[in-house]
Amino acid sequence: MKASLSEREPLRLKKWKEKNQYQKIRATRRGQEKYVLLDGPPYANGEIHIGHALNKILKDIVVKSQSLNGKDAAFLLTWDCHGLPIELNVEKKYGKVGQKIDPTSFRQRCREYASSQVEIQKVAFERLGIIADFEHPKLTMDFSYESNIIRLLGKVIENGHLARGYKPVHWCLDCGSSLAEAELEYKDKISASIEVKFLAENASAVAEIFKVKSSLPTSMIIWTTTPWTLPANQALCLGPEMTYVLIEVNGQENVLIAESLMEKVLARGKIQEHRVLARAMGRDLESLKFLHPFQARSVPVILGDHVTVEEGTGIVHTAPAHGLEDFEIGKKYGLPVENPVGENGCYLPNVPEFSGVFVRKADELIIERLRTSGALWSHFPLTHSYPHCWRHKTPLIFRATSQWFISMDQAHLRRETLAAIETVNWIPLSGKARILSMIQDRPDWCISRQRVWGTPIPLFLHKTTETLHPETLKILASVAKAVEQGGVEVWFENPRQFCSDENYSPVMDTVDVWFDSGASHFCLLEHESVLQFPANMYLEGSDQHRGWFQSSLLSSVAYRKVAPYREVLTHGFTVDDKGHKMSKSLGNVIAPEEIIKTFGADVLRLWVAGVDSRLEMVVSMSVFQQVAETYRRLRNTLRFLLANLDGFEPSKALAYPDLLGLDQWVLRRAEQLQKEVRASYDSYQFHHVVQKIHYFCSIELGGFYLDVIKDRQYTCQRESLPRRSVQTVMFHLLHTLVRALAPILSFTADEVWELLPGNSGELFAATWLNFSEMSGLKIKDESIQALMHLREEVNKEIEILRAAGKLGSSLEAEVSVSVDPERFALLAPLQEELRFALITSSAQISCGENRIQVKVSSHPKCGRCWHRLETVGKNSKHPELCDRCVQNVEGSGEVRAMV
Ligand SMILES: [Zn+2]
Ligand SMILES: [Zn+2]
């Protein structure tokens, strides 16, 4: 059997497109209950990879299976179109803004670039067999979407969640921008680990607290792995309840460190001789002053509970401009947050000795400076986990900047978000704990970026008081209206048109792209008539707990205090057959295109459905070979059923009570299969769908039913009841299977649908098959179970004879079985027709001890049905036929009840 999927699928796609299939399906669902899956936007940059394909196919399966339930399930495709990666690509081609290109043309190029990327990805998604509204993709750069981002921002401000702060944020020197938590990547980095002496301004004041007499110079020792932050040092922080020791070293100087870290610090400083002079508690040392090691100023001792004795010296170098904890404690002590590092990563002109030095180059210079002045206590390389930019893979710095935040605690956002999490069904449940802990621990959400290509944060700040313009909400509304007409450009080109008061200046930041995409609950769910708020389903990779699921949740709760989704389904990630993550650098990437070219999109879809997507999913050509085998089994079953419907019309279908016993049973099994498949779809266990259909096709149909009914198909009269009965069942089986498979094997199912008598309208507009008229049964399910069991036993015996060369076909065998009374009661209704079920020329059954006898028949073979029967040769007109064949050829046809 040759499916040639890679050639035939594109033709079917063309057909779907030509008849505008998506809209046709939609038309059949108007007014029905909605099922809303909201597509999380992929970023409009580059070719799609296997992860994209997996995600979109899963969504397509959900949408199609909900449509089978009769729901009105729209599928809008979305794309994330603002932000840095697009800027970088435009920069590569046209140069940096302000150098070779003006901001307006730059934004225009960004728009064009994003559109081109959307087109590339759209074609690739369409090839997967996704049925969605490809004509109307929803882009975060659509004017309507952009304007609604601004409107949502207005709601968030109105509800009191916006905060402005001068705060240290993760800053990428290469992006020249702050980064969101979701944009960080922790990787090992080798840093310079140094210990530095801060000389006491007044050594005798220290000696006094320790109650010792010493006139030696006295220092505190701090530890840091970021020497470049030393210019921003504003304090030395001690643990209030920790014990500190004053130690005389080498008879030359005194140093002050935490007692429990003493040995290690002395060892690192290679100290030969030391003498502990005295001890004191951290709290007694507060407000002593020490001299900055290379700047002409002194810094105070402060106390903080975050000081630990795990590593370092027990004295924390505090630079409020470069660290969150330092910033918080600095606020408490009123320390200046002077940030010596500019946006370009170089020290500002007012930084003595190092002005203009790039911070990545600064460590070396500062260490040398400390060494020369004798302030360097120790210096070692240290490998530690350190935040890097997810795009540039370069280490980040913490840099205090003026930024806009969605505050987690102001106006109770954290509390309300935690409550909203409880209302959502997280699948799998582990996702709930993940997002709960993320929300519990997360800092305020920094939503401002210093970028060119993005949605503005169109605010006006008072030039001296730095307060928001009193008409802020009105201004936002008018900006939103203008953006709806002309895009974000209208703001950037002339912000003054929205507020002419010269006392206020416009904020020129853009909003974090995660706010853009997270806003889709407002921009799409609320504003697209085919959708509704909240969504039934958000479905993405499990990394989105810190990305889109979270940004959507926070902005939704900030707007209306509820989650934007009822269910969140996550899937895992793809790995190669050695368990390695797929990456370009490892060279183990298999593009969806390659799989489709080799096997066809339906095989890719079958793989997506067949793997347990909650776990890591292995992608390799050999895995796809196996999936292709499964595909062939399913396709063969469909083909066999179709082939046997030749000449059948739905009007010829028999009613359930008229069907033969075995046919009734298969129909009941089909109904049961549909029930189970439907439940598996509804609980998003698509691998169970595949397993169940595959089992049904290969074991119950392929291994039993279709084997048994061949005799009836080929020997009974064309229009006879036994043949009509089996064709009726095949017709219903096809209608069951084609529906059950449609969400997964969309191309193949649609191909079958076209050839299937009794189809009406579009396959993807169909609902589940109605099995309602099945009452009464000629044979019990238990009898069929007993029969299948008996068949196995008999076949074993036949196999022995065959191995011994005594017979070829099972029709050469005559079987005589004796079974216990319980089994006899089950098998007795088959009686005369047992031989057809066992595919032997004769089968006698009696009640007694369990025993099976198989012998080779001595009767002649009927030329028509190949059964070996006594009656062959008895009819002079048809000497080559058995009696039932004679009856089928010129009589009224044989009668069958069960098999
Ligand atoms: Zn970066
Ligand atoms: Zn015959």
PDB file of C-alpha atoms in Angstrom, residues 446-679:
ATOM      1  CA  CYS A 446       9.204  45.581  35.048  1.00  0.00           C
ATOM      2  CA  ILE A 447       7.164  46.376  31.922  1.00  0.00           C
ATOM      3  CA  SER A 448       9.224  49.182  30.410  1.00  0.00           C
ATOM      4  CA  ARG A 449      11.855  48.672  27.762  1.00  0.00           C
ATOM      5  CA  GLN A 450      14.153  51.142  26.061  1.00  0.00           C
ATOM      6  CA  ARG A 451      13.431  50.014  22.547  1.00  0.00           C
ATOM      7  CA  VAL A 452      12.311  51.419  19.214  1.00  0.00           C
ATOM      8  CA  TRP A 453       9.993  48.693  17.880  1.00  0.00           C
ATOM      9  CA  GLY A 454       7.218  48.224  20.377  1.00  0.00           C
ATOM     10  CA  THR A 455       4.001  49.473  21.852  1.00  0.00           C
ATOM     11  CA  PRO A 456       4.522  52.765  23.680  1.00  0.00           C
ATOM     12  CA  ILE A 457       3.836  53.404  27.346  1.00  0.00           C
ATOM     13  CA  PRO A 458       2.257  56.737  26.417  1.00  0.00           C
ATOM     14  CA  LEU A 459       2.490  58.604  29.709  1.00  0.00           C
ATOM     15  CA  PHE A 460       3.416  62.166  30.568  1.00  0.00           C
ATOM     16  CA  LEU A 461       5.525  62.897  33.652  1.00  0.00           C
ATOM     17  CA  HIS A 462       5.869  66.212  35.425  1.00  0.00           C
ATOM     18  CA  LYS A 463       9.336  67.589  34.776  1.00  0.00           C
ATOM     19  CA  THR A 464      10.120  68.410  38.385  1.00  0.00           C
ATOM     20  CA  THR A 465       7.756  66.361  40.562  1.00  0.00           C
ATOM     21  CA  GLU A 466       7.891  63.305  38.258  1.00  0.00           C
ATOM     22  CA  THR A 467       4.204  62.647  38.891  1.00  0.00           C
ATOM     23  CA  LEU A 468       1.820  61.399  36.214  1.00  0.00           C
ATOM     24  CA  HIS A 469      -0.298  63.913  34.361  1.00  0.00           C
ATOM     25  CA  PRO A 470      -3.688  64.213  36.104  1.00  0.00           C
ATOM     26  CA  GLU A 471      -5.450  63.464  32.797  1.00  0.00           C
ATOM     27  CA  THR A 472      -3.409  60.294  32.199  1.00  0.00           C
ATOM     28  CA  LEU A 473      -6.391  58.005  31.541  1.00  0.00           C
ATOM     29  CA  LYS A 474      -7.901  60.462  29.074  1.00  0.00           C
ATOM     30  CA  ILE A 475      -4.564  60.832  27.316  1.00  0.00           C
ATOM     31  CA  LEU A 476      -4.209  57.052  27.082  1.00  0.00           C
ATOM     32  CA  ALA A 477      -7.668  56.762  25.579  1.00  0.00           C
ATOM     33  CA  SER A 478      -6.903  59.335  22.914  1.00  0.00           C
ATOM     34  CA  VAL A 479      -3.541  57.730  22.114  1.00  0.00           C
ATOM     35  CA  ALA A 480      -5.295  54.363  21.784  1.00  0.00           C
ATOM     36  CA  LYS A 481      -7.799  55.871  19.382  1.00  0.00           C
ATOM     37  CA  ALA A 482      -5.076  57.398  17.251  1.00  0.00           C
ATOM     38  CA  VAL A 483      -3.014  54.172  17.270  1.00  0.00           C
ATOM     39  CA  GLU A 484      -6.071  52.298  16.071  1.00  0.00           C
ATOM     40  CA  GLN A 485      -5.919  54.447  12.932  1.00  0.00           C
ATOM     41  CA  GLY A 486      -2.201  54.795  12.395  1.00  0.00           C
ATOM     42  CA  GLY A 487      -0.321  52.285  14.535  1.00  0.00           C
ATOM     43  CA  VAL A 488       2.233  52.945  17.270  1.00  0.00           C
ATOM     44  CA  GLU A 489       4.047  55.305  14.884  1.00  0.00           C
ATOM     45  CA  VAL A 490       1.584  58.102  15.638  1.00  0.00           C
ATOM     46  CA  TRP A 491       2.824  58.272  19.218  1.00  0.00           C
ATOM     47  CA  PHE A 492       6.535  58.051  18.517  1.00  0.00           C
ATOM     48  CA  GLU A 493       6.370  60.579  15.701  1.00  0.00           C
ATOM     49  CA  ASN A 494       4.574  63.240  17.669  1.00  0.00           C
ATOM     50  CA  PRO A 495       3.724  62.515  21.302  1.00  0.00           C
ATOM     51  CA  ARG A 496       3.126  66.207  21.930  1.00  0.00           C
ATOM     52  CA  GLN A 497      -0.133  66.069  19.993  1.00  0.00           C
ATOM     53  CA  PHE A 498      -1.592  64.219  22.989  1.00  0.00           C
ATOM     54  CA  CYS A 499      -0.476  66.703  25.685  1.00  0.00           C
ATOM     55  CA  SER A 500       0.863  70.140  24.951  1.00  0.00           C
ATOM     56  CA  ASP A 501       1.541  71.087  28.589  1.00  0.00           C
ATOM     57  CA  GLU A 502       5.262  71.890  28.584  1.00  0.00           C
ATOM     58  CA  ASN A 503       5.537  71.060  32.299  1.00  0.00           C
ATOM     59  CA  TYR A 504       5.114  67.423  31.387  1.00  0.00           C
ATOM     60  CA  SER A 505       7.387  65.349  29.205  1.00  0.00           C
ATOM     61  CA  PRO A 506       6.410  62.178  27.336  1.00  0.00           C
ATOM     62  CA  VAL A 507       7.735  58.779  28.392  1.00  0.00           C
ATOM     63  CA  MET A 508       9.381  57.213  25.362  1.00  0.00           C
ATOM     64  CA  ASP A 509       9.716  53.642  26.671  1.00  0.00           C
ATOM     65  CA  THR A 510       8.071  50.684  24.983  1.00  0.00           C
ATOM     66  CA  VAL A 511       6.164  48.016  26.839  1.00  0.00           C
ATOM     67  CA  ASP A 512       7.667  44.570  27.480  1.00  0.00           C
ATOM     68  CA  VAL A 513       6.614  42.245  24.616  1.00  0.00           C
ATOM     69  CA  TRP A 514       5.313  39.825  27.243  1.00  0.00           C
ATOM     70  CA  PHE A 515       2.728  42.448  28.087  1.00  0.00           C
ATOM     71  CA  ASP A 516       1.869  42.586  24.363  1.00  0.00           C
ATOM     72  CA  SER A 517       1.269  38.865  24.046  1.00  0.00           C
ATOM     73  CA  GLY A 518      -0.225  38.548  27.530  1.00  0.00           C
ATOM     74  CA  ALA A 519      -2.777  41.197  26.568  1.00  0.00           C
ATOM     75  CA  SER A 520      -4.476  38.810  24.133  1.00  0.00           C
ATOM     76  CA  HIS A 521      -7.131  37.990  26.737  1.00  0.00           C
ATOM     77  CA  PHE A 522      -8.223  41.603  26.258  1.00  0.00           C
ATOM     78  CA  CYS A 523      -7.221  42.334  22.664  1.00  0.00           C
ATOM     79  CA  LEU A 524      -8.636  39.061  21.288  1.00  0.00           C
ATOM     80  CA  LEU A 525     -10.869  37.219  23.774  1.00  0.00           C
ATOM     81  CA  GLU A 526     -12.783  40.375  24.552  1.00  0.00           C
ATOM     82  CA  HIS A 527     -12.696  42.035  21.156  1.00  0.00           C
ATOM     83  CA  GLU A 528     -13.064  39.204  18.621  1.00  0.00           C
ATOM     84  CA  SER A 529     -16.694  38.179  18.246  1.00  0.00           C
ATOM     85  CA  VAL A 530     -15.840  34.536  17.491  1.00  0.00           C
ATOM     86  CA  LEU A 531     -14.070  34.254  20.860  1.00  0.00           C
ATOM     87  CA  GLN A 532     -15.151  34.983  24.399  1.00  0.00           C
ATOM     88  CA  PHE A 533     -13.642  35.684  27.812  1.00  0.00           C
ATOM     89  CA  PRO A 534     -12.386  33.631  29.589  1.00  0.00           C
ATOM     90  CA  ALA A 535     -10.846  31.097  27.224  1.00  0.00           C
ATOM     91  CA  ASN A 536     -11.520  27.424  27.803  1.00  0.00           C
ATOM     92  CA  MET A 537      -7.941  26.572  27.056  1.00  0.00           C
ATOM     93  CA  TYR A 538      -4.408  27.936  26.859  1.00  0.00           C
ATOM     94  CA  LEU A 539      -2.027  25.268  25.524  1.00  0.00           C
ATOM     95  CA  GLU A 540       1.734  25.815  25.392  1.00  0.00           C
ATOM     96  CA  GLY A 541       5.076  24.307  26.361  1.00  0.00           C
ATOM     97  CA  SER A 542       5.736  24.074  30.085  1.00  0.00           C
ATOM     98  CA  ASP A 543       8.253  26.941  29.924  1.00  0.00           C
ATOM     99  CA  GLN A 544       5.312  29.319  29.549  1.00  0.00           C
ATOM    100  CA  HIS A 545       4.524  29.160  33.250  1.00  0.00           C
ATOM    101  CA  ARG A 546       7.087  31.873  33.544  1.00  0.00           C
ATOM    102  CA  GLY A 547       6.203  33.407  30.186  1.00  0.00           C
ATOM    103  CA  TRP A 548       2.858  33.763  28.488  1.00  0.00           C
ATOM    104  CA  PHE A 549       0.662  31.944  31.018  1.00  0.00           C
ATOM    105  CA  GLN A 550       2.028  34.271  33.664  1.00  0.00           C
ATOM    106  CA  SER A 551       1.947  37.552  31.755  1.00  0.00           C
ATOM    107  CA  SER A 552      -1.614  36.753  30.642  1.00  0.00           C
ATOM    108  CA  LEU A 553      -2.654  35.883  34.167  1.00  0.00           C
ATOM    109  CA  LEU A 554      -1.124  38.960  35.796  1.00  0.00           C
ATOM    110  CA  SER A 555      -2.542  41.422  33.291  1.00  0.00           C
ATOM    111  CA  SER A 556      -5.942  39.760  33.420  1.00  0.00           C
ATOM    112  CA  VAL A 557      -6.081  39.798  37.206  1.00  0.00           C
ATOM    113  CA  ALA A 558      -4.818  43.388  37.209  1.00  0.00           C
ATOM    114  CA  TYR A 559      -7.699  44.279  34.906  1.00  0.00           C
ATOM    115  CA  ARG A 560     -10.610  42.211  36.228  1.00  0.00           C
ATOM    116  CA  LYS A 561      -9.322  40.082  39.101  1.00  0.00           C
ATOM    117  CA  VAL A 562      -9.860  36.746  37.328  1.00  0.00           C
ATOM    118  CA  ALA A 563      -7.779  34.312  35.298  1.00  0.00           C
ATOM    119  CA  PRO A 564      -8.140  34.550  31.495  1.00  0.00           C
ATOM    120  CA  TYR A 565      -8.416  30.761  31.132  1.00  0.00           C
ATOM    121  CA  ARG A 566     -10.320  27.827  32.628  1.00  0.00           C
ATOM    122  CA  GLU A 567      -7.773  25.193  31.702  1.00  0.00           C
ATOM    123  CA  VAL A 568      -4.066  25.358  31.031  1.00  0.00           C
ATOM    124  CA  LEU A 569      -2.534  22.392  29.268  1.00  0.00           C
ATOM    125  CA  THR A 570       1.222  22.123  28.979  1.00  0.00           C
ATOM    126  CA  HIS A 571       3.401  19.871  26.919  1.00  0.00           C
ATOM    127  CA  GLY A 572       7.038  18.918  27.331  1.00  0.00           C
ATOM    128  CA  PHE A 573       9.900  19.344  24.931  1.00  0.00           C
ATOM    129  CA  THR A 574      11.406  17.375  22.119  1.00  0.00           C
ATOM    130  CA  VAL A 575      14.727  15.590  22.484  1.00  0.00           C
ATOM    131  CA  ASP A 576      16.800  13.420  20.171  1.00  0.00           C
ATOM    132  CA  ASP A 577      17.066   9.643  20.601  1.00  0.00           C
ATOM    133  CA  LYS A 578      19.918  10.094  23.076  1.00  0.00           C
ATOM    134  CA  GLY A 579      17.797  12.355  25.232  1.00  0.00           C
ATOM    135  CA  HIS A 580      19.587  15.554  24.209  1.00  0.00           C
ATOM    136  CA  LYS A 581      17.673  18.753  23.729  1.00  0.00           C
ATOM    137  CA  MET A 582      17.398  19.602  20.045  1.00  0.00           C
ATOM    138  CA  SER A 583      19.675  22.446  19.117  1.00  0.00           C
ATOM    139  CA  LYS A 584      21.399  23.807  16.081  1.00  0.00           C
ATOM    140  CA  SER A 585      24.787  23.610  17.744  1.00  0.00           C
ATOM    141  CA  LEU A 586      24.372  19.893  18.521  1.00  0.00           C
ATOM    142  CA  GLY A 587      23.330  19.303  14.899  1.00  0.00           C
ATOM    143  CA  ASN A 588      20.470  17.035  15.992  1.00  0.00           C
ATOM    144  CA  VAL A 589      17.624  19.198  14.718  1.00  0.00           C
ATOM    145  CA  ILE A 590      15.043  17.507  12.509  1.00  0.00           C
ATOM    146  CA  ALA A 591      12.889  20.108  10.790  1.00  0.00           C
ATOM    147  CA  PRO A 592       9.155  19.417  10.449  1.00  0.00           C
ATOM    148  CA  GLU A 593       9.620  19.983   6.735  1.00  0.00           C
ATOM    149  CA  GLU A 594      12.012  17.057   6.525  1.00  0.00           C
ATOM    150  CA  ILE A 595       9.597  14.719   8.325  1.00  0.00           C
ATOM    151  CA  ILE A 596       6.734  15.810   6.100  1.00  0.00           C
ATOM    152  CA  LYS A 597       8.787  15.293   2.968  1.00  0.00           C
ATOM    153  CA  THR A 598       9.750  11.768   4.016  1.00  0.00           C
ATOM    154  CA  PHE A 599       6.610  10.532   5.733  1.00  0.00           C
ATOM    155  CA  GLY A 600       3.791  13.050   5.218  1.00  0.00           C
ATOM    156  CA  ALA A 601       2.100  15.419   7.640  1.00  0.00           C
ATOM    157  CA  ASP A 602      -0.350  12.755   8.817  1.00  0.00           C
ATOM    158  CA  VAL A 603       2.534  10.667  10.146  1.00  0.00           C
ATOM    159  CA  LEU A 604       3.881  13.735  11.954  1.00  0.00           C
ATOM    160  CA  ARG A 605       0.399  14.362  13.348  1.00  0.00           C
ATOM    161  CA  LEU A 606       0.098  10.738  14.418  1.00  0.00           C
ATOM    162  CA  TRP A 607       3.417  11.059  16.233  1.00  0.00           C
ATOM    163  CA  VAL A 608       2.247  14.208  18.028  1.00  0.00           C
ATOM    164  CA  ALA A 609      -0.962  12.525  19.121  1.00  0.00           C
ATOM    165  CA  GLY A 610       0.669   9.217  19.955  1.00  0.00           C
ATOM    166  CA  VAL A 611       3.376  10.382  22.328  1.00  0.00           C
ATOM    167  CA  ASP A 612       2.571  11.284  25.903  1.00  0.00           C
ATOM    168  CA  SER A 613       3.161  14.975  25.372  1.00  0.00           C
ATOM    169  CA  ARG A 614       3.507  15.645  29.087  1.00  0.00           C
ATOM    170  CA  LEU A 615       6.909  13.969  28.993  1.00  0.00           C
ATOM    171  CA  GLU A 616       9.997  14.551  26.907  1.00  0.00           C
ATOM    172  CA  MET A 617       9.280  13.522  23.336  1.00  0.00           C
ATOM    173  CA  VAL A 618      11.869  11.728  21.270  1.00  0.00           C
ATOM    174  CA  VAL A 619      12.298  12.927  17.697  1.00  0.00           C
ATOM    175  CA  SER A 620      14.333  10.730  15.362  1.00  0.00           C
ATOM    176  CA  MET A 621      13.888   9.243  11.935  1.00  0.00           C
ATOM    177  CA  SER A 622      13.646   5.750  13.431  1.00  0.00           C
ATOM    178  CA  VAL A 623      10.826   6.875  15.726  1.00  0.00           C
ATOM    179  CA  PHE A 624       8.996   8.152  12.671  1.00  0.00           C
ATOM    180  CA  GLN A 625       9.573   4.824  10.889  1.00  0.00           C
ATOM    181  CA  GLN A 626       7.649   3.139  13.711  1.00  0.00           C
ATOM    182  CA  VAL A 627       4.888   5.715  13.598  1.00  0.00           C
ATOM    183  CA  ALA A 628       4.648   5.173   9.843  1.00  0.00           C
ATOM    184  CA  GLU A 629       4.030   1.458  10.569  1.00  0.00           C
ATOM    185  CA  THR A 630       1.125   2.324  12.844  1.00  0.00           C
ATOM    186  CA  TYR A 631      -0.152   4.677  10.166  1.00  0.00           C
ATOM    187  CA  ARG A 632      -0.055   1.904   7.571  1.00  0.00           C
ATOM    188  CA  ARG A 633      -2.060  -0.416   9.819  1.00  0.00           C
ATOM    189  CA  LEU A 634      -4.774   2.219  10.253  1.00  0.00           C
ATOM    190  CA  ARG A 635      -4.779   3.093   6.580  1.00  0.00           C
ATOM    191  CA  ASN A 636      -5.010  -0.561   5.577  1.00  0.00           C
ATOM    192  CA  THR A 637      -8.020  -1.065   7.803  1.00  0.00           C
ATOM    193  CA  LEU A 638      -9.767   1.942   6.287  1.00  0.00           C
ATOM    194  CA  ARG A 639      -8.919   0.760   2.790  1.00  0.00           C
ATOM    195  CA  PHE A 640     -10.213  -2.750   3.401  1.00  0.00           C
ATOM    196  CA  LEU A 641     -13.477  -1.431   4.789  1.00  0.00           C
ATOM    197  CA  LEU A 642     -13.912   0.985   1.892  1.00  0.00           C
ATOM    198  CA  ALA A 643     -13.139  -1.660  -0.711  1.00  0.00           C
ATOM    199  CA  ASN A 644     -15.867  -3.878   0.685  1.00  0.00           C
ATOM    200  CA  LEU A 645     -18.489  -1.174   0.501  1.00  0.00           C
ATOM    201  CA  ASP A 646     -18.490  -1.526  -3.261  1.00  0.00           C
ATOM    202  CA  GLY A 647     -22.068  -1.215  -4.477  1.00  0.00           C
ATOM    203  CA  PHE A 648     -23.397  -0.332  -1.039  1.00  0.00           C
ATOM    204  CA  GLU A 649     -25.722   2.559  -0.485  1.00  0.00           C
ATOM    205  CA  PRO A 650     -26.792   3.936   2.893  1.00  0.00           C
ATOM    206  CA  SER A 651     -30.417   3.173   1.965  1.00  0.00           C
ATOM    207  CA  LYS A 652     -29.468  -0.520   1.939  1.00  0.00           C
ATOM    208  CA  ALA A 653     -28.274  -0.396   5.536  1.00  0.00           C
ATOM    209  CA  LEU A 654     -30.010  -2.866   7.815  1.00  0.00           C
ATOM    210  CA  ALA A 655     -31.535  -1.876  11.106  1.00  0.00           C
ATOM    211  CA  TYR A 656     -29.650  -3.066  14.169  1.00  0.00           C
ATOM    212  CA  PRO A 657     -32.140  -5.847  15.069  1.00  0.00           C
ATOM    213  CA  ASP A 658     -31.717  -7.380  11.600  1.00  0.00           C
ATOM    214  CA  LEU A 659     -27.936  -7.644  11.819  1.00  0.00           C
ATOM    215  CA  LEU A 660     -26.180 -10.953  12.432  1.00  0.00           C
ATOM    216  CA  GLY A 661     -25.019 -11.609  15.981  1.00  0.00           C
ATOM    217  CA  LEU A 662     -21.330 -10.984  15.294  1.00  0.00           C
ATOM    218  CA  ASP A 663     -22.140  -7.788  13.384  1.00  0.00           C
ATOM    219  CA  GLN A 664     -24.245  -6.505  16.256  1.00  0.00           C
ATOM    220  CA  TRP A 665     -21.307  -7.161  18.547  1.00  0.00           C
ATOM    221  CA  VAL A 666     -18.851  -5.215  16.365  1.00  0.00           C
ATOM    222  CA  LEU A 667     -21.240  -2.334  16.182  1.00  0.00           C
ATOM    223  CA  ARG A 668     -21.513  -2.280  19.969  1.00  0.00           C
ATOM    224  CA  ARG A 669     -17.706  -2.340  20.129  1.00  0.00           C
ATOM    225  CA  ALA A 670     -17.573   0.595  17.731  1.00  0.00           C
ATOM    226  CA  GLU A 671     -19.957   2.504  19.932  1.00  0.00           C
ATOM    227  CA  GLN A 672     -17.831   1.704  22.968  1.00  0.00           C
ATOM    228  CA  LEU A 673     -14.707   2.765  21.088  1.00  0.00           C
ATOM    229  CA  GLN A 674     -16.300   6.079  20.192  1.00  0.00           C
ATOM    230  CA  LYS A 675     -17.245   6.659  23.827  1.00  0.00           C
ATOM    231  CA  GLU A 676     -13.719   5.934  25.010  1.00  0.00           C
ATOM    232  CA  VAL A 677     -12.077   7.934  22.253  1.00  0.00           C
ATOM    233  CA  ARG A 678     -14.337  10.863  22.962  1.00  0.00           C
ATOM    234  CA  ALA A 679     -13.516  10.754  26.669  1.00  0.00           C
TER     235      ALA A 679
END
